[in-house]
Amino acid sequence: MEQEKKPEKKEETRTDKFAEHEGVWVFIDQTDGVIAGVSLELLGAGRRLADKINTPLCGFILGDGIKSLASKCFEYGADKVYIMDDHILHDYRSETYMKGVVDLCGKYKPEIILYGATTNGKDLASAVATELKTGLTADCTMLDVNPEQRLLEASRPAFGGNIMATILCKNHRPQMATVRSKVMKAIDPIPGRTGVVIEESIGLKEDDLKTRVLDIVRDVNQRVKLDEAHIIVAGGKGLGDERGFELCYQLADVLGASVGATRDAVESGWIDHHHQIGQTGVTVTPKIYFAIAISGAVQHIVGMQNSEFIIAINKDPEAPIHNVATYSIVGDAFQIVPRLIEEFKKARKGGEVVYG
């Protein structure tokens, strides 16, 4: 007896006014053939968005000698990778990269484009948005998509971090957003996963350009790499002054940690701005985050809320930081932190650690 054949699932035909636009695209930011971590993180975010609206996830790479990078994009979730490989793209220039991306958009009409909020990503995204006359939401901390209306829901703190705003681009395509490093999570790579590679030419010559790259000077100064730190001790305005902020350095020294700060502490001149954590600073995801005398403004919380363990020390029991803390200590930091330092010193020396 023949088995009854199940009817084939028919793909829905789109009839909306943007039906010709398809695909979630991610700008694969690379320098000297090394993909920026934020691009892999955005492939993970893009994968979730693409699956919700049943559309392909695509990466696009511009550069010189970068064809081999497509395989890594496939491993991290991409279905297609668009490549522009030309010597004229060896160094990033707004002029060349914008021309390449605008040409790709004109030909393939993506629905959504995500960029990492790197120096190059922010510059490129704003240039492309201007040229295509479409919207761009900068420094997003959350991304979602409405499946019915196919609208990208790009959320970010607004009004000094006091509220979260979700921004929509209803009347133009592609919908675009930039996202900072460590805000999204990359998916676990699938070795050997493959996809479709589409190569396009840039169609430019040096004589066509108004800019030249004469030299590249590398920054060799030691910068604080908070986004790579495993333990961070961060201080806020509640420490009172620069001398009070020394508590953070003392605890960090014992733990082998990096020191971070809120915007208020930076603007007060207690510490350099490279240490600033939050919406207008660095986004971090350490294993342990000490929040010392930090009230917990939204602007700061969005930059550290994905830490594995958050230990808050604040004398105000109603401080918002306690709402995101794994462990909270309500009390005076100037009494609590010195005791912690002594106990950690004992632990490091193999002595007895007293709890209680």
CSV table of C-alpha atoms in Angstrom, one decimal:
chain,number,residue,atom,x,y,z
A,1,MET,CA,0.0,0.0,0.0
A,2,GLU,CA,1.4,3.3,-1.0
A,3,GLN,CA,1.9,5.9,1.7
A,4,GLU,CA,0.0,9.1,1.3
A,5,LYS,CA,2.4,11.9,0.2
A,6,LYS,CA,2.5,14.9,2.5
A,7,PRO,CA,1.8,18.2,0.7
A,8,GLU,CA,5.0,20.2,0.1
A,9,LYS,CA,5.3,23.3,2.3
A,10,LYS,CA,4.8,26.4,0.2
A,11,GLU,CA,6.9,29.4,0.8
A,12,GLU,CA,4.8,32.5,1.4
A,13,THR,CA,5.0,35.1,-1.3
A,14,ARG,CA,5.6,38.5,0.2
A,15,THR,CA,3.3,41.3,-1.0
A,16,ASP,CA,4.6,44.2,1.2
A,17,LYS,CA,6.1,47.3,-0.3
A,18,PHE,CA,9.6,46.1,0.6
A,19,ALA,CA,9.2,42.6,-0.8
A,20,GLU,CA,12.2,43.0,-3.1
A,21,HIS,CA,14.5,43.4,0.0
A,22,GLU,CA,15.7,40.2,1.5
A,23,GLY,CA,18.4,39.1,3.9
A,24,VAL,CA,20.0,40.1,7.2
A,25,TRP,CA,23.5,41.3,6.3
A,26,VAL,CA,26.5,41.7,8.7
A,27,PHE,CA,29.5,43.8,7.8
A,28,ILE,CA,32.6,41.6,8.4
A,29,ASP,CA,35.1,44.1,9.7
A,30,GLN,CA,38.6,42.9,9.2
A,31,THR,CA,42.1,44.3,9.6
A,32,ASP,CA,45.1,42.6,7.9
A,33,GLY,CA,42.9,39.5,7.3
A,34,VAL,CA,41.8,39.2,11.0
A,35,ILE,CA,38.0,39.4,11.6
A,36,ALA,CA,37.0,41.7,14.4
A,37,GLY,CA,35.3,39.8,17.2
A,38,VAL,CA,32.2,42.0,17.1
A,39,SER,CA,31.5,40.8,13.5
A,40,LEU,CA,31.3,37.2,14.7
A,41,GLU,CA,29.1,38.3,17.6
A,42,LEU,CA,26.8,40.0,15.1
A,43,LEU,CA,26.6,36.9,12.9
A,44,GLY,CA,25.1,35.2,16.0
A,45,ALA,CA,22.6,38.0,16.5
A,46,GLY,CA,21.9,38.1,12.8
A,47,ARG,CA,21.2,34.4,12.8
A,48,ARG,CA,18.5,34.8,15.3
A,49,LEU,CA,16.9,37.7,13.4
A,50,ALA,CA,17.1,35.9,10.1
A,51,ASP,CA,15.5,32.8,11.4
A,52,LYS,CA,12.6,34.8,12.8
A,53,ILE,CA,11.7,36.3,9.4
A,54,ASN,CA,12.7,33.3,7.4
A,55,THR,CA,15.4,35.1,5.4
A,56,PRO,CA,19.1,34.3,4.6
A,57,LEU,CA,21.9,35.5,6.9
A,58,CYS,CA,24.7,37.1,4.8
A,59,GLY,CA,28.1,38.4,5.6
A,60,PHE,CA,29.9,40.9,3.3
A,61,ILE,CA,33.6,41.5,3.3
A,62,LEU,CA,35.7,44.2,1.6
A,63,GLY,CA,39.5,44.1,1.5
A,64,ASP,CA,42.6,42.8,-0.2
A,65,GLY,CA,43.3,39.1,-0.2
A,66,ILE,CA,40.4,38.3,2.0
A,67,LYS,CA,38.5,35.5,0.2
A,68,SER,CA,39.6,32.9,2.7
A,69,LEU,CA,37.7,34.6,5.4
A,70,ALA,CA,34.4,33.4,4.0
A,71,SER,CA,34.8,30.0,5.6
A,72,LYS,CA,34.9,31.4,9.1
A,73,CYS,CA,31.7,33.4,8.4
A,74,PHE,CA,29.9,30.2,7.4
A,75,GLU,CA,31.1,28.4,10.6
A,76,TYR,CA,29.6,31.3,12.6
A,77,GLY,CA,26.2,31.1,11.0
A,78,ALA,CA,26.2,32.9,7.6
A,79,ASP,CA,24.4,31.3,4.6
A,80,LYS,CA,26.0,33.6,2.0
A,81,VAL,CA,29.1,35.7,1.9
A,82,TYR,CA,29.5,38.6,-0.5
A,83,ILE,CA,33.1,39.5,-1.3
A,84,MET,CA,34.8,42.5,-2.8
A,85,ASP,CA,38.5,41.6,-3.1
A,86,ASP,CA,40.7,44.3,-4.6
A,87,HIS,CA,44.0,46.0,-3.8
A,88,ILE,CA,42.3,49.3,-3.8
A,89,LEU,CA,40.4,48.1,-0.7
A,90,HIS,CA,43.7,47.1,1.1
A,91,ASP,CA,43.3,50.0,3.6
A,92,TYR,CA,40.0,51.3,4.9
A,93,ARG,CA,38.8,54.5,3.2
A,94,SER,CA,35.3,55.8,3.5
A,95,GLU,CA,35.3,56.6,-0.2
A,96,THR,CA,36.1,53.1,-1.4
A,97,TYR,CA,34.2,51.1,1.1
A,98,MET,CA,31.0,53.2,0.8
A,99,LYS,CA,31.1,52.8,-3.0
A,100,GLY,CA,31.4,49.0,-2.6
A,101,VAL,CA,28.6,48.6,0.0
A,102,VAL,CA,26.3,50.9,-1.9
A,103,ASP,CA,26.8,49.0,-5.1
A,104,LEU,CA,26.1,45.7,-3.2
A,105,CYS,CA,22.9,47.1,-1.7
A,106,GLY,CA,21.7,48.4,-5.1
A,107,LYS,CA,22.2,45.0,-6.7
A,108,TYR,CA,21.1,42.6,-3.9
A,109,LYS,CA,18.8,44.8,-1.8
A,110,PRO,CA,19.3,43.6,1.8
A,111,GLU,CA,16.5,44.1,4.3
A,112,ILE,CA,18.7,44.6,7.4
A,113,ILE,CA,22.4,45.5,7.8
A,114,LEU,CA,24.3,45.2,11.1
A,115,TYR,CA,27.7,46.8,11.7
A,116,GLY,CA,30.1,46.5,14.6
A,117,ALA,CA,30.6,49.9,16.3
A,118,THR,CA,34.3,49.9,15.5
A,119,THR,CA,36.0,52.9,14.1
A,120,ASN,CA,35.6,51.6,10.6
A,121,GLY,CA,32.1,50.2,11.2
A,122,LYS,CA,30.7,53.5,12.6
A,123,ASP,CA,32.2,55.5,9.8
A,124,LEU,CA,31.0,53.1,7.1
A,125,ALA,CA,27.5,52.8,8.5
A,126,SER,CA,26.9,56.5,8.6
A,127,ALA,CA,28.3,57.0,5.1
A,128,VAL,CA,26.1,54.3,3.6
A,129,ALA,CA,23.0,55.5,5.5
A,130,THR,CA,23.6,59.0,4.1
A,131,GLU,CA,24.1,57.7,0.5
A,132,LEU,CA,21.1,55.4,0.6
A,133,LYS,CA,18.9,57.9,2.5
A,134,THR,CA,17.9,55.3,5.1
A,135,GLY,CA,17.9,55.2,8.9
A,136,LEU,CA,20.7,54.1,11.2
A,137,THR,CA,20.5,53.4,14.9
A,138,ALA,CA,23.8,53.7,16.7
A,139,ASP,CA,25.2,51.9,19.6
A,140,CYS,CA,22.4,49.4,20.1
A,141,THR,CA,22.3,47.2,23.1
A,142,MET,CA,19.3,45.0,22.1
A,143,LEU,CA,18.1,43.8,18.7
A,144,ASP,CA,14.9,42.1,17.8
A,145,VAL,CA,12.6,41.9,14.8
A,146,ASN,CA,8.8,42.0,14.4
A,147,PRO,CA,8.0,39.0,12.2
A,148,GLU,CA,4.7,40.3,11.0
A,149,GLN,CA,5.9,43.8,9.9
A,150,ARG,CA,9.5,42.7,9.4
A,151,LEU,CA,10.7,45.7,11.3
A,152,LEU,CA,14.0,45.7,13.0
A,153,GLU,CA,13.6,46.8,16.7
A,154,ALA,CA,16.9,48.5,17.5
A,155,SER,CA,17.0,49.4,21.2
A,156,ARG,CA,19.5,51.7,23.0
A,157,PRO,CA,19.7,54.0,26.1
A,158,ALA,CA,18.5,57.5,25.5
A,159,PHE,CA,18.2,60.8,27.3
A,160,GLY,CA,21.5,60.3,29.2
A,161,GLY,CA,20.8,56.7,29.8
A,162,ASN,CA,17.6,57.3,31.8
A,163,ILE,CA,15.3,55.4,29.4
A,164,MET,CA,15.6,52.7,26.8
A,165,ALA,CA,14.4,53.7,23.3
A,166,THR,CA,13.4,51.2,20.6
A,167,ILE,CA,13.9,52.8,17.2
A,168,LEU,CA,12.1,51.6,14.0
A,169,CYS,CA,12.8,52.4,10.4
A,170,LYS,CA,9.4,52.1,8.8
A,171,ASN,CA,9.7,53.9,5.5
A,172,HIS,CA,13.2,53.0,4.2
A,173,ARG,CA,15.4,50.0,3.4
A,174,PRO,CA,17.8,48.6,4.4
A,175,GLN,CA,17.2,49.0,8.1
A,176,MET,CA,20.6,49.5,9.7
A,177,ALA,CA,22.2,49.5,13.2
A,178,THR,CA,25.6,49.5,14.8
A,179,VAL,CA,26.4,47.4,17.9
A,180,ARG,CA,29.4,47.6,20.2
A,181,SER,CA,31.7,44.7,21.0
A,182,LYS,CA,30.6,42.2,23.8
A,183,VAL,CA,26.9,43.3,23.6
A,184,MET,CA,25.8,40.3,21.6
A,185,LYS,CA,27.0,36.7,21.7
A,186,ALA,CA,28.5,34.7,18.9
A,187,ILE,CA,27.1,31.2,18.3
A,188,ASP,CA,29.3,28.2,18.8
A,189,PRO,CA,31.1,27.7,15.4
A,190,ILE,CA,30.3,24.6,13.3
A,191,PRO,CA,33.6,23.5,11.7
A,192,GLY,CA,33.2,22.6,8.1
A,193,ARG,CA,29.9,24.4,7.6
A,194,THR,CA,29.6,25.8,4.1
A,195,GLY,CA,27.6,28.3,2.2
A,196,VAL,CA,27.4,30.4,-1.0
A,197,VAL,CA,30.2,32.8,-2.0
A,198,ILE,CA,29.3,35.6,-4.3
A,199,GLU,CA,32.2,37.7,-5.7
A,200,GLU,CA,31.7,41.3,-7.0
A,201,SER,CA,34.2,43.8,-8.3
A,202,ILE,CA,34.6,47.3,-6.9
A,203,GLY,CA,35.1,49.0,-10.3
A,204,LEU,CA,37.4,51.8,-9.0
A,205,LYS,CA,40.9,53.0,-9.8
A,206,GLU,CA,43.2,55.1,-7.7
A,207,ASP,CA,42.8,57.9,-10.2
A,208,ASP,CA,39.1,58.0,-9.4
A,209,LEU,CA,39.7,58.7,-5.7
A,210,LYS,CA,40.1,61.9,-3.8
A,211,THR,CA,42.0,60.4,-0.9
A,212,ARG,CA,45.3,58.5,-0.6
A,213,VAL,CA,46.6,56.4,2.3
A,214,LEU,CA,50.2,57.8,2.8
A,215,ASP,CA,51.1,55.9,5.9
A,216,ILE,CA,49.5,54.0,8.8
A,217,VAL,CA,50.8,54.8,12.3
A,218,ARG,CA,50.0,52.0,14.8
A,219,ASP,CA,49.1,53.0,18.3
A,220,VAL,CA,51.8,51.3,20.4
A,221,ASN,CA,50.7,52.8,23.7
A,222,GLN,CA,49.5,50.4,26.4
A,223,ARG,CA,45.7,50.8,26.5
A,224,VAL,CA,43.4,49.3,29.0
A,225,LYS,CA,41.8,46.3,27.4
A,226,LEU,CA,38.8,46.1,29.7
A,227,ASP,CA,36.8,44.1,27.2
A,228,GLU,CA,39.3,41.2,27.6
A,229,ALA,CA,39.6,41.3,31.4
A,230,HIS,CA,38.5,38.4,33.5
A,231,ILE,CA,38.1,40.4,36.7
A,232,ILE,CA,37.2,44.1,36.9
A,233,VAL,CA,37.1,46.4,39.9
A,234,ALA,CA,35.0,49.5,39.0
A,235,GLY,CA,34.4,52.6,41.0
A,236,GLY,CA,31.7,55.2,41.0
A,237,LYS,CA,31.0,58.7,42.1
A,238,GLY,CA,30.2,57.4,45.6
A,239,LEU,CA,33.9,57.1,46.3
A,240,GLY,CA,33.9,60.9,46.8
A,241,ASP,CA,37.2,61.9,45.2
A,242,GLU,CA,40.4,60.7,43.6
A,243,ARG,CA,41.9,59.5,46.9
A,244,GLY,CA,38.8,57.5,47.6
A,245,PHE,CA,39.1,55.9,44.2
A,246,GLU,CA,42.4,54.4,45.3
A,247,LEU,CA,40.3,51.7,46.9
A,248,CYS,CA,39.7,50.3,43.4
A,249,TYR,CA,43.4,50.2,42.6
A,250,GLN,CA,44.2,48.5,45.9
A,251,LEU,CA,41.6,45.7,45.5
A,252,ALA,CA,42.5,45.3,41.8
A,253,ASP,CA,46.2,44.9,42.7
A,254,VAL,CA,45.4,42.1,45.1
A,255,LEU,CA,43.2,40.3,42.6
A,256,GLY,CA,45.2,40.9,39.5
A,257,ALA,CA,42.2,42.7,38.1
A,258,SER,CA,41.7,45.6,35.7
A,259,VAL,CA,40.2,48.9,37.0
A,260,GLY,CA,37.1,50.4,35.5
A,261,ALA,CA,34.9,53.4,36.2
A,262,THR,CA,31.6,55.1,35.7
A,263,ARG,CA,31.2,58.2,33.5
A,264,ASP,CA,30.9,60.4,36.6
A,265,ALA,CA,34.2,59.2,38.0
A,266,VAL,CA,35.9,59.8,34.6
A,267,GLU,CA,34.4,63.3,34.2
A,268,SER,CA,35.5,64.1,37.7
A,269,GLY,CA,39.1,63.5,36.6
A,270,TRP,CA,39.8,60.6,38.9
A,271,ILE,CA,40.8,58.2,36.1
A,272,ASP,CA,41.5,58.3,32.4
A,273,HIS,CA,38.5,57.9,30.0
A,274,HIS,CA,39.9,54.6,28.6
A,275,HIS,CA,38.7,53.0,31.8
A,276,GLN,CA,35.1,54.2,31.3
A,277,ILE,CA,32.4,51.4,31.2
A,278,GLY,CA,28.9,51.9,29.9
A,279,GLN,CA,27.0,53.2,26.9
A,280,THR,CA,29.6,56.0,26.3
A,281,GLY,CA,32.5,53.8,27.2
A,282,VAL,CA,33.5,50.1,26.9
A,283,THR,CA,31.1,47.1,27.1
A,284,VAL,CA,32.6,44.4,29.3
A,285,THR,CA,31.8,40.7,30.1
A,286,PRO,CA,34.3,39.6,32.8
A,287,LYS,CA,33.9,36.6,35.0
A,288,ILE,CA,33.8,38.8,38.1
A,289,TYR,CA,32.7,42.5,38.2
A,290,PHE,CA,33.1,44.5,41.4
A,291,ALA,CA,30.8,47.6,41.4
A,292,ILE,CA,32.1,49.8,44.2
A,293,ALA,CA,30.0,52.8,45.2
A,294,ILE,CA,28.2,52.7,41.8
A,295,SER,CA,24.5,53.6,41.9
A,296,GLY,CA,23.6,51.8,38.7
A,297,ALA,CA,22.5,54.2,36.1
A,298,VAL,CA,21.1,52.6,32.9
A,299,GLN,CA,24.0,54.1,31.0
A,300,HIS,CA,26.5,52.1,33.1
A,301,ILE,CA,24.5,48.9,33.5
A,302,VAL,CA,24.2,48.3,29.8
A,303,GLY,CA,28.0,48.1,29.7
A,304,MET,CA,28.5,45.5,32.3
A,305,GLN,CA,25.2,43.6,32.9
A,306,ASN,CA,26.4,40.5,31.1
A,307,SER,CA,29.3,39.9,33.5
A,308,GLU,CA,29.2,36.4,34.9
A,309,PHE,CA,29.2,37.4,38.6
A,310,ILE,CA,28.5,41.0,39.7
A,311,ILE,CA,29.4,42.0,43.3
A,312,ALA,CA,27.9,45.3,44.3
A,313,ILE,CA,29.1,47.3,47.3
A,314,ASN,CA,26.9,50.3,48.0
A,315,LYS,CA,25.5,51.8,51.2
A,316,ASP,CA,22.2,52.6,49.6
A,317,PRO,CA,19.9,49.5,49.7
A,318,GLU,CA,17.7,51.0,47.0
A,319,ALA,CA,20.5,51.6,44.5
A,320,PRO,CA,19.6,50.2,41.1
A,321,ILE,CA,22.9,48.3,40.9
A,322,HIS,CA,21.6,45.8,43.4
A,323,ASN,CA,18.9,44.7,40.9
A,324,VAL,CA,21.6,43.3,38.5
A,325,ALA,CA,24.0,42.1,41.2
A,326,THR,CA,24.7,38.4,41.8
A,327,TYR,CA,25.8,39.4,45.3
A,328,SER,CA,25.1,42.6,47.1
A,329,ILE,CA,26.9,44.1,50.1
A,330,VAL,CA,25.0,47.0,51.6
A,331,GLY,CA,27.4,49.1,53.5
A,332,ASP,CA,30.2,51.7,53.4
A,333,ALA,CA,32.8,50.8,50.8
A,334,PHE,CA,35.5,52.4,52.9
A,335,GLN,CA,34.9,49.9,55.6
A,336,ILE,CA,34.1,46.8,53.5
A,337,VAL,CA,36.7,47.0,50.7
A,338,PRO,CA,39.7,47.2,53.1
A,339,ARG,CA,38.4,44.0,54.8
A,340,LEU,CA,38.0,42.3,51.5
A,341,ILE,CA,41.6,43.3,50.6
A,342,GLU,CA,42.9,41.7,53.8
A,343,GLU,CA,41.0,38.5,53.3
A,344,PHE,CA,42.1,38.2,49.6
A,345,LYS,CA,45.7,38.8,50.7
A,346,LYS,CA,45.4,35.9,53.2
A,347,ALA,CA,43.9,33.7,50.5
A,348,ARG,CA,46.8,34.4,48.1
A,349,LYS,CA,49.4,33.6,50.8
A,350,GLY,CA,47.6,30.4,51.7
A,351,GLY,CA,46.6,31.6,55.1
A,352,GLU,CA,43.2,31.2,56.8
A,353,VAL,CA,40.3,33.1,55.2
A,354,VAL,CA,37.6,34.0,57.6
A,355,TYR,CA,34.1,34.2,56.4
A,356,GLY,CA,31.2,35.9,58.2
